[in-house]
Amino acid sequence: SQQGEEDPQALSIQEGENATMNCSYKTSINNLQWYRQNSGRGLVHLILIRSNEREKHSGRLRVTLDTSKKSSSLLITASRAADTASYFCATGFTGAGNMLTFGGGTRLMVKP
Amino acid sequence: KAGVTQTPRYLIKTRGQQVTLSCSPISGHRSVSWYQQTPGQGLQFLFEYFSETQRNKGNFPGRFSGRQFSNSRSEMNVSTLELGDSALYLCASSLGATSVYEQYFGPGTRLTVT
């Protein structure tokens, strides 16, 4: 079963706008990661945030983590048509090796 | 550096048959994990191998098995295929032993069971 839920399930925006996706999870985690997947292909790692971190940036990406609410958000600023993809959050756990538990994903469409 | 490769990329099998999928990790990576992706269940963890040892296993029936070789290449096998096994099977490799290390995913093998 999936660890958590992502919200919204689908998002459609215009190029240049910001996109925000949210992820909630159920149990204590060691880290939370975000991945992108283009049309049924492999996943691409975007960013990892550890449980003792609150915010992280990478280029146009900003991730926040609130462990008290068991939630995270991914913000993509100044979106581009090439950002069109599905985005997944995944949680890692202490003592669980490389096992990740994925959320259901958000399908993002960026219209040119 | 070559990425993670998976073979075959596409496969069509009949119910009751068995199938073997292969994953070659990035050179130097000792961890290989397998995931099943379906529209209904999403991405689900199958198992992880590290230095030829299975470390974690997801909630899948015993028809799903895997192994890792000394060169870190991994195979997964599904016996007695069912229609519900139709999915995209993804493998991921990692340099380290915990999830704080970045994982690199292959393009996947799309299995269709008829």
Short mmCIF file of C-alpha atoms in Angstrom, two decimals:
data_model
loop_
_atom_site.label_atom_id
_atom_site.label_comp_id
_atom_site.label_asym_id
_atom_site.label_seq_id
_atom_site.Cartn_x
_atom_site.Cartn_y
_atom_site.Cartn_z
CA SER A 1 0.00 0.00 0.00
CA GLN A 2 1.13 3.54 -0.60
CA GLN A 3 2.58 5.58 2.22
CA GLY A 4 0.63 8.68 1.46
CA GLU A 5 -1.42 10.84 -0.77
CA GLU A 6 -0.51 13.54 -3.22
CA ASP A 7 -2.62 16.56 -3.89
CA PRO A 8 -3.77 17.55 -6.39
CA GLN A 9 -3.93 14.44 -8.54
CA ALA A 10 -3.77 16.63 -11.63
CA LEU A 11 -2.74 20.23 -12.22
CA SER A 12 -2.89 22.32 -15.37
CA ILE A 13 -1.16 25.69 -15.55
CA GLN A 14 0.22 28.16 -18.10
CA GLU A 15 3.90 28.47 -18.83
CA GLY A 16 5.53 30.94 -16.46
CA GLU A 17 3.19 30.20 -13.57
CA ASN A 18 4.23 28.42 -10.40
CA ALA A 19 3.12 24.86 -9.63
CA THR A 20 2.67 23.55 -6.11
CA MET A 21 2.20 19.89 -5.26
CA ASN A 22 1.60 18.47 -1.82
CA CYS A 23 2.39 15.13 -0.29
CA SER A 24 1.21 13.64 2.96
CA TYR A 25 2.57 10.52 4.60
CA LYS A 26 1.59 8.33 7.50
CA THR A 27 4.59 7.17 9.50
CA SER A 28 7.88 8.58 10.74
CA ILE A 29 10.43 8.96 8.00
CA ASN A 30 14.17 9.36 7.57
CA ASN A 31 13.89 11.37 4.38
CA LEU A 32 11.48 12.40 1.67
CA GLN A 33 12.30 12.59 -2.02
CA TRP A 34 10.63 13.94 -5.12
CA TYR A 35 10.80 12.27 -8.51
CA ARG A 36 9.61 13.18 -11.99
CA GLN A 37 8.34 10.71 -14.56
CA ASN A 38 7.74 11.51 -18.19
CA SER A 39 4.97 9.51 -19.85
CA GLY A 40 5.49 6.03 -18.41
CA ARG A 41 9.26 6.15 -18.49
CA GLY A 42 11.80 5.84 -15.69
CA LEU A 43 11.83 8.11 -12.69
CA VAL A 44 14.25 10.99 -12.37
CA HIS A 45 15.39 12.04 -8.92
CA LEU A 46 14.75 15.73 -8.27
CA ILE A 47 15.52 16.49 -4.65
CA LEU A 48 15.89 14.84 -1.25
CA ILE A 49 15.09 16.43 2.08
CA ARG A 50 16.04 14.80 5.36
CA SER A 51 13.67 14.59 8.31
CA ASN A 52 15.68 17.20 10.25
CA GLU A 53 15.48 19.74 7.40
CA ARG A 54 12.60 22.11 6.78
CA GLU A 55 13.33 23.54 3.35
CA LYS A 56 15.57 22.82 0.41
CA HIS A 57 16.15 24.48 -2.95
CA SER A 58 17.48 23.22 -6.24
CA GLY A 59 17.28 25.54 -9.22
CA ARG A 60 13.59 26.30 -9.80
CA LEU A 61 12.53 23.70 -7.23
CA ARG A 62 11.71 24.38 -3.60
CA VAL A 63 10.74 21.62 -1.21
CA THR A 64 9.40 22.03 2.29
CA LEU A 65 8.91 19.39 4.93
CA ASP A 66 6.71 19.60 8.02
CA THR A 67 7.25 16.47 10.08
CA SER A 68 4.68 17.54 12.67
CA LYS A 69 2.00 17.51 9.98
CA LYS A 70 3.62 14.64 8.08
CA SER A 71 3.50 16.64 4.87
CA SER A 72 5.74 18.05 2.19
CA SER A 73 5.29 20.38 -0.74
CA LEU A 74 7.12 20.80 -4.02
CA LEU A 75 7.09 24.21 -5.68
CA ILE A 76 8.21 24.61 -9.28
CA THR A 77 8.68 28.26 -10.11
CA ALA A 78 8.39 29.83 -13.57
CA SER A 79 7.19 26.55 -15.08
CA ARG A 80 8.01 25.52 -18.64
CA ALA A 81 6.26 23.21 -21.08
CA ALA A 82 9.13 20.76 -20.52
CA ASP A 83 8.04 20.43 -16.86
CA THR A 84 4.95 18.54 -18.04
CA ALA A 85 5.23 15.18 -16.28
CA SER A 86 4.03 13.20 -13.28
CA TYR A 87 5.63 14.06 -9.95
CA PHE A 88 5.93 11.59 -7.10
CA CYS A 89 6.99 11.93 -3.52
CA ALA A 90 8.72 8.98 -1.91
CA THR A 91 9.63 8.33 1.69
CA GLY A 92 12.63 6.51 3.07
CA PHE A 93 12.91 4.96 6.49
CA THR A 94 15.69 4.27 8.95
CA GLY A 95 16.66 0.62 8.87
CA ALA A 96 14.87 -0.04 5.58
CA GLY A 97 17.85 0.15 3.25
CA ASN A 98 17.02 1.74 -0.07
CA MET A 99 13.32 0.88 0.05
CA LEU A 100 11.10 3.81 -0.88
CA THR A 101 7.35 4.13 -0.47
CA PHE A 102 5.75 6.27 -3.15
CA GLY A 103 2.71 8.48 -3.18
CA GLY A 104 0.12 8.36 -5.92
CA GLY A 105 1.63 11.21 -7.92
CA THR A 106 0.50 14.52 -9.38
CA ARG A 107 0.10 14.87 -13.15
CA LEU A 108 1.29 18.32 -14.14
CA MET A 109 0.51 19.83 -17.50
CA VAL A 110 2.16 23.11 -18.43
CA LYS A 111 0.55 24.77 -21.43
CA PRO A 112 2.74 26.89 -23.68
CA LYS B 1 28.86 6.94 -17.21
CA ALA B 2 26.20 4.62 -18.56
CA GLY B 3 22.84 4.73 -16.83
CA VAL B 4 20.73 1.90 -15.51
CA THR B 5 19.69 -0.45 -18.30
CA GLN B 6 16.77 -2.82 -18.32
CA THR B 7 16.07 -5.59 -20.76
CA PRO B 8 13.84 -6.29 -22.46
CA ARG B 9 12.00 -2.99 -22.77
CA TYR B 10 8.74 -4.58 -23.84
CA LEU B 11 7.39 -8.06 -23.31
CA ILE B 12 4.15 -9.84 -24.07
CA LYS B 13 3.42 -13.08 -22.27
CA THR B 14 0.46 -15.40 -21.81
CA ARG B 15 -1.18 -16.24 -18.50
CA GLY B 16 0.56 -19.12 -16.76
CA GLN B 17 3.94 -18.46 -18.35
CA GLN B 18 6.96 -17.19 -16.48
CA VAL B 19 9.17 -14.22 -17.24
CA THR B 20 12.64 -13.01 -16.33
CA LEU B 21 13.56 -9.32 -16.38
CA SER B 22 17.10 -8.01 -16.19
CA CYS B 23 18.60 -4.88 -14.70
CA SER B 24 22.17 -3.66 -15.05
CA PRO B 25 23.00 -0.98 -12.50
CA ILE B 26 25.37 1.91 -12.88
CA SER B 27 28.96 0.77 -12.60
CA GLY B 28 30.04 0.70 -8.95
CA HIS B 29 26.51 0.63 -7.55
CA ARG B 30 25.87 -2.30 -5.25
CA SER B 31 22.18 -1.78 -4.52
CA VAL B 32 19.39 -2.68 -6.91
CA SER B 33 15.72 -2.21 -6.08
CA TRP B 34 12.70 -3.29 -8.08
CA TYR B 35 9.30 -1.59 -8.30
CA GLN B 36 6.04 -2.43 -10.01
CA GLN B 37 3.98 0.43 -11.44
CA THR B 38 0.33 -0.01 -12.39
CA PRO B 39 -2.46 2.54 -12.94
CA GLY B 40 -4.46 1.08 -10.05
CA GLN B 41 -1.82 0.47 -7.38
CA GLY B 42 0.79 3.04 -8.38
CA LEU B 43 4.44 2.42 -7.59
CA GLN B 44 5.01 -0.49 -5.26
CA PHE B 45 8.27 -1.79 -3.87
CA LEU B 46 9.09 -5.37 -4.79
CA PHE B 47 12.52 -6.05 -3.30
CA GLU B 48 16.02 -4.72 -2.82
CA TYR B 49 19.35 -6.44 -3.23
CA PHE B 50 22.63 -5.20 -1.83
CA SER B 51 25.87 -7.08 -2.47
CA GLU B 52 23.94 -10.17 -3.60
CA THR B 53 21.72 -10.26 -0.49
CA GLN B 54 18.02 -9.53 -0.45
CA ARG B 55 17.56 -6.92 2.24
CA ASN B 56 13.94 -5.94 1.94
CA LYS B 57 10.89 -7.44 0.32
CA GLY B 58 7.56 -5.84 -0.45
CA ASN B 59 4.12 -7.34 -0.05
CA PHE B 60 4.04 -9.51 -3.15
CA PRO B 61 3.29 -13.21 -3.51
CA GLY B 62 6.06 -15.78 -3.74
CA ARG B 63 5.62 -15.91 -7.51
CA PHE B 64 7.81 -12.82 -7.56
CA SER B 65 11.45 -13.53 -6.91
CA GLY B 66 14.79 -12.02 -7.69
CA ARG B 67 18.49 -12.35 -7.38
CA GLN B 68 21.65 -10.33 -7.73
CA PHE B 69 24.90 -11.48 -9.23
CA SER B 70 28.44 -10.72 -8.14
CA ASN B 71 28.69 -7.99 -10.79
CA SER B 72 25.60 -6.34 -9.22
CA ARG B 73 23.37 -7.13 -12.18
CA SER B 74 19.96 -8.23 -11.01
CA GLU B 75 17.14 -10.32 -12.37
CA MET B 76 13.57 -10.65 -11.27
CA ASN B 77 11.37 -13.57 -12.12
CA VAL B 78 7.62 -13.86 -12.13
CA SER B 79 6.21 -17.35 -12.38
CA THR B 80 2.67 -18.40 -13.31
CA LEU B 81 1.81 -15.00 -14.75
CA GLU B 82 -1.59 -13.48 -14.07
CA LEU B 83 -3.35 -10.72 -15.96
CA GLY B 84 -2.81 -8.42 -12.98
CA ASP B 85 0.95 -8.72 -13.39
CA SER B 86 0.74 -6.46 -16.43
CA ALA B 87 2.74 -3.44 -15.38
CA LEU B 88 5.82 -1.32 -15.86
CA TYR B 89 8.66 -2.87 -13.87
CA LEU B 90 11.31 -0.41 -12.82
CA CYS B 91 14.67 -1.04 -11.28
CA ALA B 92 16.80 1.49 -9.47
CA SER B 93 20.43 1.40 -8.52
CA SER B 94 22.22 3.21 -5.75
CA LEU B 95 25.78 3.60 -4.61
CA GLY B 96 24.98 3.35 -0.94
CA ALA B 97 23.14 1.18 1.51
CA THR B 98 20.47 3.61 2.67
CA SER B 99 17.84 5.73 0.97
CA VAL B 100 19.73 8.97 1.59
CA TYR B 101 21.82 8.04 -1.43
CA GLU B 102 20.36 9.11 -4.75
CA GLN B 103 18.66 6.33 -6.65
CA TYR B 104 18.86 6.10 -10.41
CA PHE B 105 15.99 4.46 -12.24
CA GLY B 106 16.11 2.56 -15.48
CA PRO B 107 13.59 3.10 -18.31
CA GLY B 108 11.54 0.10 -17.21
CA THR B 109 10.25 -3.09 -18.77
CA ARG B 110 6.63 -2.96 -19.84
CA LEU B 111 5.10 -6.39 -19.35
CA THR B 112 1.75 -7.24 -20.88
CA VAL B 113 0.07 -10.47 -19.86
CA THR B 114 -2.69 -11.72 -22.16
#
